[in-house]
mmCIF file with all atom_site columns, C-alpha atoms in Angstrom:
data_model
loop_
_atom_site.group_PDB
_atom_site.id
_atom_site.type_symbol
_atom_site.label_atom_id
_atom_site.label_alt_id
_atom_site.label_comp_id
_atom_site.label_asym_id
_atom_site.label_entity_id
_atom_site.label_seq_id
_atom_site.pdbx_PDB_ins_code
_atom_site.Cartn_x
_atom_site.Cartn_y
_atom_site.Cartn_z
_atom_site.occupancy
_atom_site.B_iso_or_equiv
_atom_site.pdbx_formal_charge
_atom_site.auth_seq_id
_atom_site.auth_comp_id
_atom_site.auth_asym_id
_atom_site.auth_atom_id
_atom_site.pdbx_PDB_model_num
ATOM 1   C CA . MET G 1 1   ? 21.154  19.804  5.903   1.00 43.00 ? 867  MET G CA 1
ATOM 2   C CA . ARG G 1 2   ? 22.466  20.188  2.385   1.00 42.00 ? 868  ARG G CA 1
ATOM 3   C CA . ARG G 1 3   ? 20.629  19.238  -0.643  1.00 47.00 ? 869  ARG G CA 1
ATOM 4   C CA . ALA G 1 4   ? 22.102  16.449  -2.702  1.00 45.00 ? 870  ALA G CA 1
ATOM 5   C CA . ASN G 1 5   ? 23.181  18.529  -5.793  1.00 43.00 ? 871  ASN G CA 1
ATOM 6   C CA . ARG G 1 6   ? 26.276  16.491  -6.589  1.00 39.00 ? 872  ARG G CA 1
ATOM 7   C CA . PRO G 1 7   ? 26.950  16.161  -10.373 1.00 39.00 ? 873  PRO G CA 1
ATOM 8   C CA . ALA G 1 8   ? 25.412  13.202  -12.248 1.00 39.00 ? 874  ALA G CA 1
ATOM 9   C CA . GLY G 1 9   ? 27.892  10.411  -12.964 1.00 38.00 ? 875  GLY G CA 1
ATOM 10  C CA . PRO G 1 10  ? 27.704  8.063   -15.688 1.00 37.00 ? 876  PRO G CA 1
ATOM 11  C CA . LEU G 1 11  ? 25.112  5.672   -13.978 1.00 36.00 ? 877  LEU G CA 1
ATOM 12  C CA . MET G 1 12  ? 22.839  8.727   -12.924 1.00 39.00 ? 878  MET G CA 1
ATOM 13  C CA . ARG G 1 13  ? 22.800  10.106  -16.285 1.00 41.00 ? 879  ARG G CA 1
ATOM 14  C CA . GLY G 1 14  ? 21.660  6.767   -17.756 1.00 40.00 ? 880  GLY G CA 1
ATOM 15  C CA . ALA G 1 15  ? 19.225  6.036   -14.954 1.00 50.00 ? 881  ALA G CA 1
ATOM 16  C CA . ALA G 1 16  ? 15.563  5.701   -15.763 1.00 60.00 ? 882  ALA G CA 1
ATOM 17  C CA . THR G 1 17  ? 13.330  8.838   -15.026 1.00 75.00 ? 883  THR G CA 1
ATOM 18  C CA . THR G 1 18  ? 10.050  6.810   -14.325 1.00 83.00 ? 884  THR G CA 1
ATOM 19  C CA . TYR G 1 19  ? 9.047   3.404   -12.913 1.00 89.00 ? 885  TYR G CA 1
ATOM 20  C CA . ALA G 1 20  ? 8.385   0.451   -15.246 1.00 90.00 ? 886  ALA G CA 1
ATOM 21  C CA . GLY G 1 21  ? 5.068   0.294   -16.686 1.00 91.00 ? 887  GLY G CA 1
ATOM 22  C CA . LEU G 1 22  ? 4.246   -2.763  -14.570 1.00 93.00 ? 888  LEU G CA 1
ATOM 23  C CA . GLN G 1 23  ? 5.202   -0.955  -11.332 1.00 93.00 ? 889  GLN G CA 1
ATOM 24  C CA . ILE G 1 24  ? 2.948   2.037   -12.476 1.00 94.00 ? 890  ILE G CA 1
ATOM 25  C CA . THR G 1 25  ? -0.035  -0.434  -13.267 1.00 96.00 ? 891  THR G CA 1
ATOM 26  C CA . LEU G 1 26  ? 0.410   -2.247  -9.713  1.00 96.00 ? 892  LEU G CA 1
ATOM 27  C CA . HIS G 1 27  ? 0.729   1.288   -7.991  1.00 96.00 ? 893  HIS G CA 1
ATOM 28  C CA . TRP G 1 28  ? -2.468  2.603   -9.109  1.00 96.00 ? 894  TRP G CA 1
ATOM 29  C CA . ALA G 1 29  ? -4.346  -0.684  -9.010  1.00 97.00 ? 895  ALA G CA 1
ATOM 30  C CA . SER G 1 30  ? -3.416  -1.164  -5.401  1.00 96.00 ? 896  SER G CA 1
ATOM 31  C CA . ALA G 1 31  ? -4.064  2.521   -4.706  1.00 95.00 ? 897  ALA G CA 1
ATOM 32  C CA . LEU G 1 32  ? -7.826  2.266   -5.894  1.00 97.00 ? 898  LEU G CA 1
ATOM 33  C CA . LEU G 1 33  ? -8.243  -0.996  -4.147  1.00 97.00 ? 899  LEU G CA 1
ATOM 34  C CA . LEU G 1 34  ? -7.119  0.540   -0.734  1.00 94.00 ? 900  LEU G CA 1
ATOM 35  C CA . PHE G 1 35  ? -9.349  3.649   -1.443  1.00 94.00 ? 901  PHE G CA 1
ATOM 36  C CA . ALA G 1 36  ? -12.224 1.412   -1.888  1.00 96.00 ? 902  ALA G CA 1
ATOM 37  C CA . LEU G 1 37  ? -11.328 -0.760  1.330   1.00 96.00 ? 903  LEU G CA 1
ATOM 38  C CA . PHE G 1 38  ? -10.991 2.179   3.639   1.00 95.00 ? 904  PHE G CA 1
ATOM 39  C CA . PRO G 1 39  ? -14.559 3.610   3.562   1.00 96.00 ? 905  PRO G CA 1
ATOM 40  C CA . LEU G 1 40  ? -16.048 0.220   3.047   1.00 97.00 ? 906  LEU G CA 1
ATOM 41  C CA . GLY G 1 41  ? -14.347 -1.206  6.238   1.00 95.00 ? 907  GLY G CA 1
ATOM 42  C CA . TYR G 1 42  ? -15.076 2.051   8.109   1.00 94.00 ? 908  TYR G CA 1
ATOM 43  C CA . TYR G 1 43  ? -18.795 1.766   7.145   1.00 96.00 ? 909  TYR G CA 1
ATOM 44  C CA . MET G 1 44  ? -19.312 -1.820  7.726   1.00 95.00 ? 910  MET G CA 1
ATOM 45  C CA . THR G 1 45  ? -17.930 -1.935  11.388  1.00 92.00 ? 911  THR G CA 1
ATOM 46  C CA . SER G 1 46  ? -20.226 0.837   12.028  1.00 94.00 ? 912  SER G CA 1
ATOM 47  C CA . LEU G 1 47  ? -23.082 -1.370  11.458  1.00 94.00 ? 913  LEU G CA 1
ATOM 48  C CA . ALA G 1 48  ? -24.880 -3.309  14.213  1.00 94.00 ? 914  ALA G CA 1
ATOM 49  C CA . LYS G 1 49  ? -24.449 -6.963  14.243  1.00 89.00 ? 915  LYS G CA 1
ATOM 50  C CA . GLY G 1 50  ? -26.974 -8.701  12.180  1.00 88.00 ? 916  GLY G CA 1
ATOM 51  C CA . ALA G 1 51  ? -27.857 -5.529  10.407  1.00 94.00 ? 917  ALA G CA 1
ATOM 52  C CA . PRO G 1 52  ? -29.429 -6.125  6.841   1.00 94.00 ? 918  PRO G CA 1
ATOM 53  C CA . GLY G 1 53  ? -26.555 -6.233  4.233   1.00 94.00 ? 919  GLY G CA 1
ATOM 54  C CA . LYS G 1 54  ? -23.892 -6.333  6.636   1.00 94.00 ? 920  LYS G CA 1
ATOM 55  C CA . ALA G 1 55  ? -22.758 -9.746  5.891   1.00 93.00 ? 921  ALA G CA 1
ATOM 56  C CA . ALA G 1 56  ? -22.795 -9.061  2.230   1.00 95.00 ? 922  ALA G CA 1
ATOM 57  C CA . LEU G 1 57  ? -20.489 -5.809  2.835   1.00 96.00 ? 923  LEU G CA 1
ATOM 58  C CA . VAL G 1 58  ? -18.209 -8.106  4.950   1.00 95.00 ? 924  VAL G CA 1
ATOM 59  C CA . ASN G 1 59  ? -17.661 -10.721 2.157   1.00 96.00 ? 925  ASN G CA 1
ATOM 60  C CA . LEU G 1 60  ? -17.027 -7.904  -0.320  1.00 97.00 ? 926  LEU G CA 1
ATOM 61  C CA . HIS G 1 61  ? -14.586 -6.451  2.062   1.00 97.00 ? 927  HIS G CA 1
ATOM 62  C CA . LYS G 1 62  ? -12.737 -9.636  2.345   1.00 96.00 ? 928  LYS G CA 1
ATOM 63  C CA . SER G 1 63  ? -12.730 -10.346 -1.548  1.00 97.00 ? 929  SER G CA 1
ATOM 64  C CA . LEU G 1 64  ? -11.549 -6.818  -2.287  1.00 97.00 ? 930  LEU G CA 1
ATOM 65  C CA . GLY G 1 65  ? -8.868  -7.188  0.528   1.00 96.00 ? 931  GLY G CA 1
ATOM 66  C CA . LEU G 1 66  ? -7.697  -10.462 -0.906  1.00 96.00 ? 932  LEU G CA 1
ATOM 67  C CA . THR G 1 67  ? -7.528  -9.107  -4.194  1.00 97.00 ? 933  THR G CA 1
ATOM 68  C CA . ALA G 1 68  ? -5.400  -6.265  -2.955  1.00 96.00 ? 934  ALA G CA 1
ATOM 69  C CA . ALA G 1 69  ? -3.155  -8.653  -1.271  1.00 96.00 ? 935  ALA G CA 1
ATOM 70  C CA . LEU G 1 70  ? -2.553  -10.642 -4.664  1.00 97.00 ? 936  LEU G CA 1
ATOM 71  C CA . VAL G 1 71  ? -1.970  -7.048  -6.204  1.00 97.00 ? 937  VAL G CA 1
ATOM 72  C CA . ILE G 1 72  ? 0.474   -6.203  -3.354  1.00 96.00 ? 938  ILE G CA 1
ATOM 73  C CA . ALA G 1 73  ? 2.253   -9.361  -3.598  1.00 95.00 ? 939  ALA G CA 1
ATOM 74  C CA . TRP G 1 74  ? 2.736   -8.959  -7.363  1.00 96.00 ? 940  TRP G CA 1
ATOM 75  C CA . ARG G 1 75  ? 4.113   -5.464  -6.566  1.00 93.00 ? 941  ARG G CA 1
ATOM 76  C CA . VAL G 1 76  ? 6.619   -6.686  -3.889  1.00 92.00 ? 942  VAL G CA 1
ATOM 77  C CA . ILE G 1 77  ? 7.881   -9.139  -6.545  1.00 94.00 ? 943  ILE G CA 1
ATOM 78  C CA . ALA G 1 78  ? 8.004   -6.677  -9.191  1.00 92.00 ? 944  ALA G CA 1
ATOM 79  C CA . ARG G 1 79  ? 9.920   -4.141  -7.041  1.00 88.00 ? 945  ARG G CA 1
ATOM 80  C CA . MET G 1 80  ? 12.681  -6.699  -6.113  1.00 89.00 ? 946  MET G CA 1
ATOM 81  C CA . ARG G 1 81  ? 12.988  -7.664  -9.639  1.00 90.00 ? 947  ARG G CA 1
ATOM 82  C CA . GLN G 1 82  ? 12.946  -4.356  -11.394 1.00 85.00 ? 948  GLN G CA 1
ATOM 83  C CA . SER G 1 83  ? 14.939  -1.352  -10.759 1.00 82.00 ? 949  SER G CA 1
ATOM 84  C CA . THR G 1 84  ? 13.372  1.846   -9.471  1.00 83.00 ? 950  THR G CA 1
ATOM 85  C CA . PRO G 1 85  ? 14.514  5.525   -10.291 1.00 84.00 ? 951  PRO G CA 1
ATOM 86  C CA . PRO G 1 86  ? 17.066  7.312   -8.313  1.00 85.00 ? 952  PRO G CA 1
ATOM 87  C CA . PRO G 1 87  ? 15.833  9.856   -5.584  1.00 83.00 ? 953  PRO G CA 1
ATOM 88  C CA . ILE G 1 88  ? 14.301  13.185  -7.101  1.00 81.00 ? 954  ILE G CA 1
ATOM 89  C CA . PRO G 1 89  ? 17.346  15.410  -7.670  1.00 79.00 ? 955  PRO G CA 1
ATOM 90  C CA . GLY G 1 90  ? 17.589  18.436  -5.431  1.00 78.00 ? 956  GLY G CA 1
ATOM 91  C CA . LEU G 1 91  ? 16.020  16.644  -2.136  1.00 81.00 ? 957  LEU G CA 1
ATOM 92  C CA . HIS G 1 92  ? 17.579  17.206  1.075   1.00 85.00 ? 958  HIS G CA 1
ATOM 93  C CA . CYS G 1 93  ? 19.245  14.126  2.621   1.00 91.00 ? 959  CYS G CA 1
ATOM 94  C CA . TRP G 1 94  ? 16.741  13.988  5.343   1.00 90.00 ? 960  TRP G CA 1
ATOM 95  C CA . GLU G 1 95  ? 13.926  13.913  2.690   1.00 89.00 ? 961  GLU G CA 1
ATOM 96  C CA . THR G 1 96  ? 15.506  11.256  0.856   1.00 89.00 ? 962  THR G CA 1
ATOM 97  C CA . GLU G 1 97  ? 15.701  9.118   4.043   1.00 93.00 ? 963  GLU G CA 1
ATOM 98  C CA . LEU G 1 98  ? 12.206  10.019  5.131   1.00 94.00 ? 964  LEU G CA 1
ATOM 99  C CA . ALA G 1 99  ? 10.822  8.906   1.599   1.00 91.00 ? 965  ALA G CA 1
ATOM 100 C CA . ARG G 1 100 ? 12.767  5.587   2.071   1.00 92.00 ? 966  ARG G CA 1
ATOM 101 C CA . ILE G 1 101 ? 11.387  4.947   5.627   1.00 96.00 ? 967  ILE G CA 1
ATOM 102 C CA . THR G 1 102 ? 7.746   5.882   4.535   1.00 96.00 ? 968  THR G CA 1
ATOM 103 C CA . HIS G 1 103 ? 7.795   3.545   1.361   1.00 94.00 ? 969  HIS G CA 1
ATOM 104 C CA . ARG G 1 104 ? 9.121   0.590   3.640   1.00 95.00 ? 970  ARG G CA 1
ATOM 105 C CA . LEU G 1 105 ? 6.571   1.190   6.111   1.00 97.00 ? 971  LEU G CA 1
ATOM 106 C CA . LEU G 1 106 ? 3.697   1.560   3.433   1.00 96.00 ? 972  LEU G CA 1
ATOM 107 C CA . TYR G 1 107 ? 4.800   -1.994  2.053   1.00 95.00 ? 973  TYR G CA 1
ATOM 108 C CA . MET G 1 108 ? 4.941   -3.350  5.586   1.00 97.00 ? 974  MET G CA 1
ATOM 109 C CA . CYS G 1 109 ? 1.253   -2.322  6.168   1.00 97.00 ? 975  CYS G CA 1
ATOM 110 C CA . MET G 1 110 ? 0.083   -3.462  2.910   1.00 95.00 ? 976  MET G CA 1
ATOM 111 C CA . VAL G 1 111 ? 1.530   -6.980  3.654   1.00 95.00 ? 977  VAL G CA 1
ATOM 112 C CA . VAL G 1 112 ? 0.112   -6.891  7.245   1.00 97.00 ? 978  VAL G CA 1
ATOM 113 C CA . MET G 1 113 ? -2.859  -5.603  6.858   1.00 96.00 ? 979  MET G CA 1
ATOM 114 C CA . PRO G 1 114 ? -4.638  -8.405  4.503   1.00 95.00 ? 980  PRO G CA 1
ATOM 115 C CA . LEU G 1 115 ? -2.622  -11.140 6.350   1.00 95.00 ? 981  LEU G CA 1
ATOM 116 C CA . SER G 1 116 ? -4.082  -10.108 9.713   1.00 96.00 ? 982  SER G CA 1
ATOM 117 C CA . GLY G 1 117 ? -7.605  -9.908  8.228   1.00 95.00 ? 983  GLY G CA 1
ATOM 118 C CA . TYR G 1 118 ? -7.425  -13.358 6.754   1.00 94.00 ? 984  TYR G CA 1
ATOM 119 C CA . LEU G 1 119 ? -6.000  -14.942 9.911   1.00 94.00 ? 985  LEU G CA 1
ATOM 120 C CA . GLY G 1 120 ? -8.741  -12.822 11.979  1.00 93.00 ? 986  GLY G CA 1
ATOM 121 C CA . SER G 1 121 ? -11.310 -14.539 9.777   1.00 93.00 ? 987  SER G CA 1
ATOM 122 C CA . SER G 1 122 ? -9.787  -17.950 10.266  1.00 92.00 ? 988  SER G CA 1
ATOM 123 C CA . PHE G 1 123 ? -10.523 -17.958 13.659  1.00 93.00 ? 989  PHE G CA 1
ATOM 124 C CA . ASN G 1 124 ? -14.104 -17.269 13.754  1.00 90.00 ? 990  ASN G CA 1
ATOM 125 C CA . GLN G 1 125 ? -17.138 -19.573 12.432  1.00 88.00 ? 991  GLN G CA 1
ATOM 126 C CA . TYR G 1 126 ? -17.696 -17.598 9.341   1.00 88.00 ? 992  TYR G CA 1
ATOM 127 C CA . GLY G 1 127 ? -14.379 -18.152 7.512   1.00 88.00 ? 993  GLY G CA 1
ATOM 128 C CA . THR G 1 128 ? -13.479 -16.465 4.205   1.00 93.00 ? 994  THR G CA 1
ATOM 129 C CA . ARG G 1 129 ? -15.110 -16.340 0.647   1.00 93.00 ? 995  ARG G CA 1
ATOM 130 C CA . PHE G 1 130 ? -13.065 -15.061 -2.054  1.00 96.00 ? 996  PHE G CA 1
ATOM 131 C CA . TRP G 1 131 ? -15.707 -13.762 -4.545  1.00 96.00 ? 997  TRP G CA 1
ATOM 132 C CA . GLY G 1 132 ? -17.799 -16.614 -3.511  1.00 93.00 ? 998  GLY G CA 1
ATOM 133 C CA . VAL G 1 133 ? -15.305 -19.346 -3.199  1.00 95.00 ? 999  VAL G CA 1
ATOM 134 C CA . PRO G 1 134 ? -14.655 -20.650 0.323   1.00 93.00 ? 1000 PRO G CA 1
ATOM 135 C CA . LEU G 1 135 ? -11.000 -20.575 1.405   1.00 92.00 ? 1001 LEU G CA 1
ATOM 136 C CA . PRO G 1 136 ? -9.393  -22.832 3.635   1.00 88.00 ? 1002 PRO G CA 1
ATOM 137 C CA . ARG G 1 137 ? -9.274  -21.887 7.174   1.00 83.00 ? 1003 ARG G CA 1
ATOM 138 C CA . TRP G 1 138 ? -5.762  -21.846 8.925   1.00 84.00 ? 1004 TRP G CA 1
ATOM 139 C CA . GLY G 1 139 ? -7.392  -21.979 12.516  1.00 86.00 ? 1005 GLY G CA 1
ATOM 140 C CA . TRP G 1 140 ? -10.101 -22.877 14.686  1.00 91.00 ? 1006 TRP G CA 1
ATOM 141 C CA . VAL G 1 141 ? -12.981 -21.043 16.458  1.00 93.00 ? 1007 VAL G CA 1
ATOM 142 C CA . ASP G 1 142 ? -11.118 -18.950 18.917  1.00 94.00 ? 1008 ASP G CA 1
ATOM 143 C CA . SER G 1 143 ? -12.370 -15.590 20.182  1.00 93.00 ? 1009 SER G CA 1
ATOM 144 C CA . ALA G 1 144 ? -9.145  -14.454 21.877  1.00 96.00 ? 1010 ALA G CA 1
ATOM 145 C CA . LEU G 1 145 ? -6.913  -14.912 18.519  1.00 95.00 ? 1011 LEU G CA 1
ATOM 146 C CA . GLN G 1 146 ? -9.853  -13.690 16.234  1.00 95.00 ? 1012 GLN G CA 1
ATOM 147 C CA . HIS G 1 147 ? -9.678  -10.543 18.546  1.00 96.00 ? 1013 HIS G CA 1
ATOM 148 C CA . LEU G 1 148 ? -5.920  -10.356 18.403  1.00 97.00 ? 1014 LEU G CA 1
ATOM 149 C CA . PHE G 1 149 ? -5.669  -10.571 14.513  1.00 96.00 ? 1015 PHE G CA 1
ATOM 150 C CA . THR G 1 150 ? -8.715  -8.329  13.994  1.00 95.00 ? 1016 THR G CA 1
ATOM 151 C CA . THR G 1 151 ? -7.172  -5.648  16.335  1.00 97.00 ? 1017 THR G CA 1
ATOM 152 C CA . LEU G 1 152 ? -3.984  -5.776  14.679  1.00 98.00 ? 1018 LEU G CA 1
ATOM 153 C CA . HIS G 1 153 ? -5.824  -5.506  11.269  1.00 97.00 ? 1019 HIS G CA 1
ATOM 154 C CA . GLY G 1 154 ? -7.550  -2.321  12.300  1.00 95.00 ? 1020 GLY G CA 1
ATOM 155 C CA . MET G 1 155 ? -4.446  -0.730  13.939  1.00 97.00 ? 1021 MET G CA 1
ATOM 156 C CA . THR G 1 156 ? -2.463  -1.573  10.686  1.00 97.00 ? 1022 THR G CA 1
ATOM 157 C CA . ALA G 1 157 ? -5.278  0.101   8.777   1.00 96.00 ? 1023 ALA G CA 1
ATOM 158 C CA . TYR G 1 158 ? -5.093  3.454   10.706  1.00 96.00 ? 1024 TYR G CA 1
ATOM 159 C CA . LEU G 1 159 ? -1.350  3.369   10.462  1.00 97.00 ? 1025 LEU G CA 1
ATOM 160 C CA . LEU G 1 160 ? -1.467  2.693   6.620   1.00 97.00 ? 1026 LEU G CA 1
ATOM 161 C CA . LEU G 1 161 ? -4.156  5.371   6.195   1.00 96.00 ? 1027 LEU G CA 1
ATOM 162 C CA . GLY G 1 162 ? -1.819  7.904   8.213   1.00 97.00 ? 1028 GLY G CA 1
ATOM 163 C CA . LEU G 1 163 ? 1.125   6.862   5.915   1.00 97.00 ? 1029 LEU G CA 1
ATOM 164 C CA . VAL G 1 164 ? -0.896  7.154   2.886   1.00 96.00 ? 1030 VAL G CA 1
ATOM 165 C CA . VAL G 1 165 ? -1.908  10.846  3.924   1.00 96.00 ? 1031 VAL G CA 1
ATOM 166 C CA . PHE G 1 166 ? 1.763   11.562  4.633   1.00 96.00 ? 1032 PHE G CA 1
ATOM 167 C CA . HIS G 1 167 ? 2.827   10.173  1.073   1.00 95.00 ? 1033 HIS G CA 1
ATOM 168 C CA . VAL G 1 168 ? 0.302   12.143  -0.626  1.00 95.00 ? 1034 VAL G CA 1
ATOM 169 C CA . SER G 1 169 ? 1.294   15.330  1.081   1.00 94.00 ? 1035 SER G CA 1
ATOM 170 C CA . GLY G 1 170 ? 4.755   14.861  0.168   1.00 91.00 ? 1036 GLY G CA 1
ATOM 171 C CA . VAL G 1 171 ? 3.862   14.267  -3.496  1.00 91.00 ? 1037 VAL G CA 1
ATOM 172 C CA . ILE G 1 172 ? 1.843   17.706  -3.114  1.00 92.00 ? 1038 ILE G CA 1
ATOM 173 C CA . LYS G 1 173 ? 4.796   19.438  -1.880  1.00 89.00 ? 1039 LYS G CA 1
ATOM 174 C CA . HIS G 1 174 ? 7.517   18.175  -4.255  1.00 86.00 ? 1040 HIS G CA 1
ATOM 175 C CA . GLN G 1 175 ? 5.135   18.361  -7.449  1.00 87.00 ? 1041 GLN G CA 1
ATOM 176 C CA . TRP G 1 176 ? 3.297   21.816  -6.709  1.00 87.00 ? 1042 TRP G CA 1
ATOM 177 C CA . PHE G 1 177 ? 5.604   23.826  -4.100  1.00 85.00 ? 1043 PHE G CA 1
ATOM 178 C CA . ASP G 1 178 ? 8.978   22.423  -5.186  1.00 82.00 ? 1044 ASP G CA 1
ATOM 179 C CA . ALA G 1 179 ? 8.533   22.053  -9.043  1.00 77.00 ? 1045 ALA G CA 1
ATOM 180 C CA . GLN G 1 180 ? 10.067  18.748  -8.769  1.00 81.00 ? 1046 GLN G CA 1
ATOM 181 C CA . ARG G 1 181 ? 7.632   16.817  -11.340 1.00 79.00 ? 1047 ARG G CA 1
ATOM 182 C CA . CYS G 1 182 ? 7.667   13.642  -8.972  1.00 85.00 ? 1048 CYS G CA 1
ATOM 183 C CA . VAL G 1 183 ? 4.058   12.642  -10.293 1.00 88.00 ? 1049 VAL G CA 1
ATOM 184 C CA . GLN G 1 184 ? 5.369   12.199  -13.802 1.00 87.00 ? 1050 GLN G CA 1
ATOM 185 C CA . ARG G 1 185 ? 7.575   9.300   -12.288 1.00 89.00 ? 1051 ARG G CA 1
ATOM 186 C CA . MET G 1 186 ? 4.457   7.368   -11.802 1.00 91.00 ? 1052 MET G CA 1
ATOM 187 C CA . LEU G 1 187 ? 2.811   7.964   -14.982 1.00 89.00 ? 1053 LEU G CA 1
ATOM 188 C CA . PRO G 1 188 ? 3.130   5.923   -18.260 1.00 84.00 ? 1054 PRO G CA 1
ATOM 189 C CA . GLY G 1 189 ? 4.947   7.480   -21.006 1.00 70.00 ? 1055 GLY G CA 1
ATOM 190 C CA . ARG G 1 190 ? 6.667   10.222  -19.192 1.00 54.00 ? 1056 ARG G CA 1
ATOM 191 C CA . GLY G 1 191 ? 10.221  9.151   -19.380 1.00 52.00 ? 1057 GLY G CA 1
ATOM 192 C CA . ALA G 1 192 ? 12.627  6.631   -20.011 1.00 46.00 ? 1058 ALA G CA 1
ATOM 193 C CA . PRO G 1 193 ? 11.268  3.384   -18.339 1.00 44.00 ? 1059 PRO G CA 1
ATOM 194 C CA . THR G 1 194 ? 13.346  1.265   -16.181 1.00 40.00 ? 1060 THR G CA 1
ATOM 195 C CA . LEU G 1 195 ? 14.602  -2.156  -17.350 1.00 37.00 ? 1061 LEU G CA 1
#
């Protein structure tokens, strides 16, 4: 399939080359939170029930997860309200489409994962504390529903992890093998910001 090398029209010539400052900030904030949540979630689930310190780790995971949910919600709103740069010039059509699908799946997982985790906690006897503050429970004690949402939470986490690895691999390919400077689009002060 051919690369998209058509001459840039007036809109393309005036298009932003980087993401807006808010989008950049939220991208890296959510990335840091997710990279903290993955090892924490893996470690705490490997501990035996009632193990010393496990409850504190679970509460930390829930608080970080809900913080990530707020950042991601803000990120979704910002993405809907602010324009984004056009695709990287010179990509094959299939690469552009694959990037679009990957980004949509990333957003879907980032929404489903904290929501399913919160719902899973709503159907057990412990509930959820957000940095020490008890949150409303949207359910009742029901082991079947808790298992359903907890399973969905775990499966989504693995899918998200796979998508993140795929996303980072794509960035490495475009940045260092294709010399397309895609990382600069997500760094502050590297081009004309979006409006």
